[in-house]
mmCIF file of C-alpha atoms in Angstrom:
data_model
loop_
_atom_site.group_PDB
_atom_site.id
_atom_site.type_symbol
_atom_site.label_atom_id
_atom_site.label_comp_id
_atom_site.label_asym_id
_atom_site.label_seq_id
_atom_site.Cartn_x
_atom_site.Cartn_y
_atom_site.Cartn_z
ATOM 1 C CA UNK A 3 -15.274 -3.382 -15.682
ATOM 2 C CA UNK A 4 -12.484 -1.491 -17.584
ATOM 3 C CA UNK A 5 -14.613 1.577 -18.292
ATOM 4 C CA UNK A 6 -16.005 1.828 -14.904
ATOM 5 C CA UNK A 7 -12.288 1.662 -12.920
ATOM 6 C CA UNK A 8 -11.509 4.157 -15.391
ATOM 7 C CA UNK A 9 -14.220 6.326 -14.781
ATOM 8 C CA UNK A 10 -13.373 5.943 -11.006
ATOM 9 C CA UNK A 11 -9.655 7.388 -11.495
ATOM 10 C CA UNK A 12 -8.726 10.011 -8.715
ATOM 11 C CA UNK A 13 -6.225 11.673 -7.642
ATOM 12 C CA UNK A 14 -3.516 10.144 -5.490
ATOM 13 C CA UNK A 15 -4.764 10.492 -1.859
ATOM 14 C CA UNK A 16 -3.967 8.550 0.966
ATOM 15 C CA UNK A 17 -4.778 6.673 4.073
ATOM 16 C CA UNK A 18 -4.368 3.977 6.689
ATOM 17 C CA UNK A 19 -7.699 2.866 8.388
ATOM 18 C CA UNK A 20 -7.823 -0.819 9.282
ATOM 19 C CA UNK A 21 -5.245 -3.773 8.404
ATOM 20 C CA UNK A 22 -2.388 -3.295 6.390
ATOM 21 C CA UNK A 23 -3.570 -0.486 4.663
ATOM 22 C CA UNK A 24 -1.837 2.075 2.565
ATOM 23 C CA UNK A 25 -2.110 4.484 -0.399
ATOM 24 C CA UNK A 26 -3.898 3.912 -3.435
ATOM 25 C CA UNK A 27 -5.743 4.617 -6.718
ATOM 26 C CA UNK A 28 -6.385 2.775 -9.438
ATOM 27 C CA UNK A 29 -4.350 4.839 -12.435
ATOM 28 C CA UNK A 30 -2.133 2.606 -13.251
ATOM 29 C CA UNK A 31 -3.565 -1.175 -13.120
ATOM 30 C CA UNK A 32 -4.857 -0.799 -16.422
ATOM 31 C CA UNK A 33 -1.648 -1.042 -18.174
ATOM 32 C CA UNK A 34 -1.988 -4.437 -16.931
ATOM 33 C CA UNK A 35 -4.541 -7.016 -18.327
ATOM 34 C CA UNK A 36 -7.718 -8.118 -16.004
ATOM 35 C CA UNK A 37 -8.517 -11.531 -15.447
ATOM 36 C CA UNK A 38 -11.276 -13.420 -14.125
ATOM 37 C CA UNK A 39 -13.813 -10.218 -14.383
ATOM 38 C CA UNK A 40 -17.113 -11.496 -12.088
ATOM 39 C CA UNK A 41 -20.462 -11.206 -13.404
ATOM 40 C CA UNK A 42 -22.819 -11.830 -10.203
ATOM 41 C CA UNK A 43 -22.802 -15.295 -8.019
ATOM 42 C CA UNK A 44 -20.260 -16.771 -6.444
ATOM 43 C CA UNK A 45 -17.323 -17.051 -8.784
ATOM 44 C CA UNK A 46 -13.991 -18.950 -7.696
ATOM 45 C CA UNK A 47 -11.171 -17.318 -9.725
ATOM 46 C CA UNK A 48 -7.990 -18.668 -10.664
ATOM 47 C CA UNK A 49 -4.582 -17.011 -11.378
ATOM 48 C CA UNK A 50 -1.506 -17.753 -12.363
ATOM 49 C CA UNK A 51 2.053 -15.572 -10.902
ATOM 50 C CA UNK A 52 5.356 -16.640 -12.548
ATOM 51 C CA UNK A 53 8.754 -14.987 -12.913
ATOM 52 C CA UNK A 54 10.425 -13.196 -15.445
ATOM 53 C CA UNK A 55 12.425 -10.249 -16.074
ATOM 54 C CA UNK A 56 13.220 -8.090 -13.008
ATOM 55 C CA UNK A 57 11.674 -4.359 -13.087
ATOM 56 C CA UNK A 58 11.502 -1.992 -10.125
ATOM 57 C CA UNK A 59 8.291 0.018 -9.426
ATOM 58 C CA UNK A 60 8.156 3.850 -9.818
ATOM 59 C CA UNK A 61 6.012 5.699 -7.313
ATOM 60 C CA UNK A 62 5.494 8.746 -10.101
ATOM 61 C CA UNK A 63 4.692 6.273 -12.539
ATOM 62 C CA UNK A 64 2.950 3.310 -10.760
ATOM 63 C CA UNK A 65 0.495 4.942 -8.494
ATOM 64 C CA UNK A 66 -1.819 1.921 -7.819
ATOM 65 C CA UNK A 67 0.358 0.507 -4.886
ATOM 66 C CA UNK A 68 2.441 1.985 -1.683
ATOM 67 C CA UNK A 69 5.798 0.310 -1.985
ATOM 68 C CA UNK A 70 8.523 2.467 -2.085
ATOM 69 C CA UNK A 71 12.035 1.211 -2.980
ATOM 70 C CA UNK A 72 10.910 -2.652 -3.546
ATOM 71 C CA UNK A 73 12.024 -4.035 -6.427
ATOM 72 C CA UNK A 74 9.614 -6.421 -8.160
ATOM 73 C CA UNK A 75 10.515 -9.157 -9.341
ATOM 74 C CA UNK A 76 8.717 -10.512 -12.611
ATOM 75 C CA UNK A 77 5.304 -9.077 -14.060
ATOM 76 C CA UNK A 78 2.214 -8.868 -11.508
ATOM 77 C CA UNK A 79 -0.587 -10.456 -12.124
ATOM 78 C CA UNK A 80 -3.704 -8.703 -11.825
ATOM 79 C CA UNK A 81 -7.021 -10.254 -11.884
ATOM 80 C CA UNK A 82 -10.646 -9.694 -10.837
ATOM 81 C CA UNK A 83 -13.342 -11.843 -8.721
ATOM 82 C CA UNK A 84 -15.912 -12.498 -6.377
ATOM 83 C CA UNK A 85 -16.136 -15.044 -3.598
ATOM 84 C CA UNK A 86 -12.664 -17.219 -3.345
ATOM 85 C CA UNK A 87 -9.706 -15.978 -5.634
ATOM 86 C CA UNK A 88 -6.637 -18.646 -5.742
ATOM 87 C CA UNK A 89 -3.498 -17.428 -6.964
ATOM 88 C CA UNK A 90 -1.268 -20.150 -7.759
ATOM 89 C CA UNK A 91 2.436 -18.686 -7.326
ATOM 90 C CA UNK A 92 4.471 -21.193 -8.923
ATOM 91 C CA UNK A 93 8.579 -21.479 -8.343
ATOM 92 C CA UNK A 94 9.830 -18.110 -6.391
ATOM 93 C CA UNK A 95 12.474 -16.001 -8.044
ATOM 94 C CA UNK A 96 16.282 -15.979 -6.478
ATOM 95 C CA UNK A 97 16.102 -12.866 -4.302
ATOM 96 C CA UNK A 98 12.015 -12.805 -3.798
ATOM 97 C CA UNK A 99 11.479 -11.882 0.300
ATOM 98 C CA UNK A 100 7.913 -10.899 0.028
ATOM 99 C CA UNK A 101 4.657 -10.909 -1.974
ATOM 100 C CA UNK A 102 3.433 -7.318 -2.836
ATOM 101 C CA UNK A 103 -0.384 -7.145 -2.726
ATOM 102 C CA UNK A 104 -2.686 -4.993 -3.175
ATOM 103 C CA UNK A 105 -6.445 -5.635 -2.819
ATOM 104 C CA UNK A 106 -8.645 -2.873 -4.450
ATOM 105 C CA UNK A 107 -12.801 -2.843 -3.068
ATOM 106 C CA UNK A 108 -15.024 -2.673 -6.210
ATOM 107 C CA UNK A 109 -17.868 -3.196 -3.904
ATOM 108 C CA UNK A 110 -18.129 -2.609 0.098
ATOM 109 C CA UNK A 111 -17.330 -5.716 2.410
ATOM 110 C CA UNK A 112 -14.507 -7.697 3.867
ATOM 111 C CA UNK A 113 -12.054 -9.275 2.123
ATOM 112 C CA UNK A 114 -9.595 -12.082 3.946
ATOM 113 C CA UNK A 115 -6.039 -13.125 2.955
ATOM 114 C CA UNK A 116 -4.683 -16.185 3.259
ATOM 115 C CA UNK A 117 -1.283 -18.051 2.567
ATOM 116 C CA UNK A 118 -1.783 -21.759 1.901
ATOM 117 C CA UNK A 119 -4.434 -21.553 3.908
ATOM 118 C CA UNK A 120 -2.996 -19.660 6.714
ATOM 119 C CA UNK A 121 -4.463 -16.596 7.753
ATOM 120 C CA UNK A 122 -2.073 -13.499 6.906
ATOM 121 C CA UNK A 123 -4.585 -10.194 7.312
ATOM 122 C CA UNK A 124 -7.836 -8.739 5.814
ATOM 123 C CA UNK A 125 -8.883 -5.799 3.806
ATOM 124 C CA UNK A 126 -12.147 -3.908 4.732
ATOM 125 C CA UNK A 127 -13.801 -1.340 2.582
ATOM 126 C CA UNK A 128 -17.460 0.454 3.889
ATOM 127 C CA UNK A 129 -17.369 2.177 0.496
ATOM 128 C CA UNK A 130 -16.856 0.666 -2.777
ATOM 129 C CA UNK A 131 -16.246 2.061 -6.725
ATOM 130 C CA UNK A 132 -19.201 3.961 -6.394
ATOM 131 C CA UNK A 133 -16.935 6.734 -4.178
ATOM 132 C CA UNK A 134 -15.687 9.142 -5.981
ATOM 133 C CA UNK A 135 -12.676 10.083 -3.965
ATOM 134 C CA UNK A 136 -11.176 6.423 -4.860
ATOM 135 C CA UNK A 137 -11.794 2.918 -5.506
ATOM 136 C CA UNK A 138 -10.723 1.865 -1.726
ATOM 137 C CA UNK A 139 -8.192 -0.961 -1.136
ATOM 138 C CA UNK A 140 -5.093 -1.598 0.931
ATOM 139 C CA UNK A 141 -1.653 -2.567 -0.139
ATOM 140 C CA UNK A 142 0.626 -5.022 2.208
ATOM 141 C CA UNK A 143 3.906 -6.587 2.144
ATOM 142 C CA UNK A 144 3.629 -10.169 2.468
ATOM 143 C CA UNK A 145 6.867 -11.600 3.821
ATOM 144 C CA UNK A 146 7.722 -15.146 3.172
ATOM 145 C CA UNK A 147 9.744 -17.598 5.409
ATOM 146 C CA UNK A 148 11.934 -20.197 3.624
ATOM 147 C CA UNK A 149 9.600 -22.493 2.664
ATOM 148 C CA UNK A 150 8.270 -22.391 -1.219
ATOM 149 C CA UNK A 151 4.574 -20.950 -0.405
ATOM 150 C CA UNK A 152 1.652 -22.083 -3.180
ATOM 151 C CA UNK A 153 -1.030 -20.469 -3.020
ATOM 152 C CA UNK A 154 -2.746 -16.789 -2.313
ATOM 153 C CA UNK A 155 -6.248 -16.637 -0.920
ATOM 154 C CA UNK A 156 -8.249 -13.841 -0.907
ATOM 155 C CA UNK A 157 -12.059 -14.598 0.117
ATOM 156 C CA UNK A 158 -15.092 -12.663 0.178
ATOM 157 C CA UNK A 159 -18.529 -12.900 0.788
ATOM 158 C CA UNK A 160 -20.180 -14.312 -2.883
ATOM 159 C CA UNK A 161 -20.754 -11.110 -4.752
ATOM 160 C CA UNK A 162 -19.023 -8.335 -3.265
ATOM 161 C CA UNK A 163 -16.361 -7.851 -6.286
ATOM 162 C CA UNK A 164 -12.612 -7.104 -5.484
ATOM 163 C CA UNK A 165 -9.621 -6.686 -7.702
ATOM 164 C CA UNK A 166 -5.794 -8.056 -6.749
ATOM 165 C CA UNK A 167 -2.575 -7.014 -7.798
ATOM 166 C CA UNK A 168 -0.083 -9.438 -6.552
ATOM 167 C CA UNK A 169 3.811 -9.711 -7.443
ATOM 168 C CA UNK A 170 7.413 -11.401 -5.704
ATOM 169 C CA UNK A 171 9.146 -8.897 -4.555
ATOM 170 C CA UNK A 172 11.978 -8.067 -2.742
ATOM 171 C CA UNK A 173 11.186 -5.134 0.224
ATOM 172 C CA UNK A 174 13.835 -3.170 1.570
ATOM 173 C CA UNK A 175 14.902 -3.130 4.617
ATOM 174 C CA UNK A 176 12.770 -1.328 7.188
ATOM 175 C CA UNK A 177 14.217 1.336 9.621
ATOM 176 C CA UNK A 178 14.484 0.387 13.294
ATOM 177 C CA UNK A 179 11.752 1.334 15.731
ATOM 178 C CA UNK A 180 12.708 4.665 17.661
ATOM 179 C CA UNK A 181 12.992 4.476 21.357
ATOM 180 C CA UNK A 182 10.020 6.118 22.061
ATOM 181 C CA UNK A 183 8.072 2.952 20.109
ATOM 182 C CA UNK A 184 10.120 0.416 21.741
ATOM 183 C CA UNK A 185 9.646 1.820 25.196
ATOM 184 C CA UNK A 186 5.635 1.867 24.277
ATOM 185 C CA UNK A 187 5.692 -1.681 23.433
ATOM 186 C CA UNK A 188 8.125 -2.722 26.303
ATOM 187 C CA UNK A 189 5.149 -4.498 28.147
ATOM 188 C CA UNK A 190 3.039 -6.021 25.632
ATOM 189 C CA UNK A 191 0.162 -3.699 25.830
ATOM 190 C CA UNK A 192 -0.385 -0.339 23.649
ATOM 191 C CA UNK A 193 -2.571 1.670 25.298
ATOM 192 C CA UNK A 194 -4.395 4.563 23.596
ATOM 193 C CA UNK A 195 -2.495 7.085 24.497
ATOM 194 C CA UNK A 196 0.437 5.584 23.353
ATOM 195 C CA UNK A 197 -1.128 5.086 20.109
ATOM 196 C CA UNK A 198 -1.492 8.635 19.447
ATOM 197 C CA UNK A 199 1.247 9.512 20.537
ATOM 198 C CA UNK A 200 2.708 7.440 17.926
ATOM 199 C CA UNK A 201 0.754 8.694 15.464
ATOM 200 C CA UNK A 202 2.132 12.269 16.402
ATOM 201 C CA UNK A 203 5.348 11.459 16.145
ATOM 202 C CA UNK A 204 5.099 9.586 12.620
ATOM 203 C CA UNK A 205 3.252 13.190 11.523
ATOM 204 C CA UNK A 206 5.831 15.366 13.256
ATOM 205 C CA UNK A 207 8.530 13.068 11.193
ATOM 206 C CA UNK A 208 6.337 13.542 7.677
ATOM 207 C CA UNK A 209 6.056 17.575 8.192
ATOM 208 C CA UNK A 210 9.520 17.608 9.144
ATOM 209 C CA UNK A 211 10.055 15.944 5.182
ATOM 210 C CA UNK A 212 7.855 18.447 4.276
ATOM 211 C CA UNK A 213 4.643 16.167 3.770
ATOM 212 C CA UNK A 214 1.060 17.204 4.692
ATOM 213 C CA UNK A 215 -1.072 14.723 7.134
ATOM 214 C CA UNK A 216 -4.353 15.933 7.508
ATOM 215 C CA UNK A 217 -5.803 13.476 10.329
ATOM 216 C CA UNK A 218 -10.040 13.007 9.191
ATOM 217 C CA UNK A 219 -11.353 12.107 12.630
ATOM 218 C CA UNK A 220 -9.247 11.764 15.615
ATOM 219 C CA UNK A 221 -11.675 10.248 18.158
ATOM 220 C CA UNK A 222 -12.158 7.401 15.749
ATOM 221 C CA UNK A 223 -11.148 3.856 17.521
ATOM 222 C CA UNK A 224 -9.127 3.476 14.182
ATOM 223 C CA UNK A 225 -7.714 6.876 13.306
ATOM 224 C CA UNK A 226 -8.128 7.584 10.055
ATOM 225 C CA UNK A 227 -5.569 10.175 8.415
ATOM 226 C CA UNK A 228 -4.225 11.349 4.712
ATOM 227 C CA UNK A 229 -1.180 11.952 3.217
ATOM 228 C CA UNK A 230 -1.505 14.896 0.325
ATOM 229 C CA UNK A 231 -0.009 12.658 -2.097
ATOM 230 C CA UNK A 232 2.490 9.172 -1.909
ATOM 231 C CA UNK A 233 5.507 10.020 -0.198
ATOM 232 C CA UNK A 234 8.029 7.340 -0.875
ATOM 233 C CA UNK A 235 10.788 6.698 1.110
ATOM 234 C CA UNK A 236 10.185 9.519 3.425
ATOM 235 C CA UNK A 237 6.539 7.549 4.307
ATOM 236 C CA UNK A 238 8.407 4.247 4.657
ATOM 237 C CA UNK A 239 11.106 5.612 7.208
ATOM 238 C CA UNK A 240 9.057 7.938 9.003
ATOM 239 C CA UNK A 241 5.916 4.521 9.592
ATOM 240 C CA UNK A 242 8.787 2.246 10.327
ATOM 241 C CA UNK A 243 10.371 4.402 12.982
ATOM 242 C CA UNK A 244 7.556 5.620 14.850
ATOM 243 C CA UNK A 245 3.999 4.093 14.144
ATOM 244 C CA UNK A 246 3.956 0.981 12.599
ATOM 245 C CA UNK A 247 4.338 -1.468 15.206
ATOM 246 C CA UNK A 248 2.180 0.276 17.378
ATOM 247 C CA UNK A 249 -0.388 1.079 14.907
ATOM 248 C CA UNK A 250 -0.511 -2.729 14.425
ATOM 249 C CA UNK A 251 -0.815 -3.743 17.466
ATOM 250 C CA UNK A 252 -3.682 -1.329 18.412
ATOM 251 C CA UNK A 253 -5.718 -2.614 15.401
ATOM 252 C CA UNK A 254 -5.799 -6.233 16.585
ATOM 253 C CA UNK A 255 -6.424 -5.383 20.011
ATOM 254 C CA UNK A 256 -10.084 -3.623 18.771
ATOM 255 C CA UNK A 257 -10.641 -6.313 16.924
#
């Protein structure tokens, strides 16, 4: 398992096709120890998270995940599997708002996430290690309410193998939506139209932080789009403001 993520290193592209997706490669996980690894069957793997020392992430340095500015509290836990992974989480740290995930697709399929049982989103890859662009994967903030949560889920069919990076966190705070997304929301329905044109808009914002989106197929239900490399804050403010609601809410509808 080690040798082969690091044979499938790439560079740091980018995109956001499907649920809760974001930007990743596998060039850092390494430096943290894998759990758990699956050898073929259905394999139920177990985890452990607990809290200790607070860090906070560096994009430059910490390339496998997409969350700029969130400070994470205590190490993550990183650990491999196939079929049903169960993270127990253990007591939350003072100050911990979120869990930072990231599910990475060692092979193809469809991966579900789950709260104590409670459906939170999904991660679908159609191309697994074998690509040599990336390993595939998707990054999310889980946010927590004030209840103590227990347990992360993340299930899979029996042998399609996965890996999961998962630490408390604390997010910051997100930019308001601009007017233009608030008006497109305003009656419940995002049409496709305004979609795009919230897609536009986050791109116009990007180029106008002088970032590079090169949009891969357009007429796709899902559009799917890259950023030339993870851009941070700017990528945070610019999703927040202009795209993420709506590119949310489109996704579930073609569901």
């Amino acid at each position: 398992m080690r040798a082969e993520l690091v044979a499938q290193v790439a560079k740091p592209s980018a995109s956001r096709v499907g649920a809760h997706t974001g930007r990743v490669t596998l060039a850092a996980v390494l430096a943290f120890s894998l759990a758990g690894v699956a050898t073929g069957g259905a394999v139920a793997a177990t985890g452990v998270l607990t809290p200790s020392s607070s860090v906070v992430i560096s994009m430059e340095e910490m390339q496998t995940v997409s969350f700029p500015g969130t400070e994470i509290l205590g190490a993550p836990l990183v650990i491999s599997g196939s079929g049903e992974t169960v993270v127990e989480l253990g007591p939350r740290p003072d100050g911990a708002t979120a869990l930072s995930l990231y599910v990475g697709c060692i092979d193809a399929g469809r991966y579900e996430i789950a709260i104590d049982d409670l459906s939170e989103s999904f991660v679908e890859c159609d191309k697994g290690s074998g690509d040599a662009d990336s390993l595939g994967g998707s990054s999310s903030q889980l946010e927590l309410g004030a209840e103590q949560p227990q347990t992360l889920i993340v299930h899979g069919a029996s042998a399609d193998r996965y890996v999961v990076w998962v630490a408390w966190s604390a997010p910051p705070v997100t930019p308001g939506s601009s007017q233009a997304q608030v008006d497109a929301l305003a009656d419940g329905v995002v049409k496709r139209e305004e979609y795009v044109a919230g897609l536009d808009r986050y791109i116009a914002c990007m180029e106008a932080s002088g970032w590079s989106v090169n949009v891969i197929d357009r007429e796709a239900k899902v559009i799917d789009y890259r950023i030339e490399a993870i851009a941070g804050a700017d990528d945070l403010r610019c999703y927040a403001a202009e795209f993420v609601k709506l590119d949310m809410a489109w996704q579930i509808s073609q569901e």
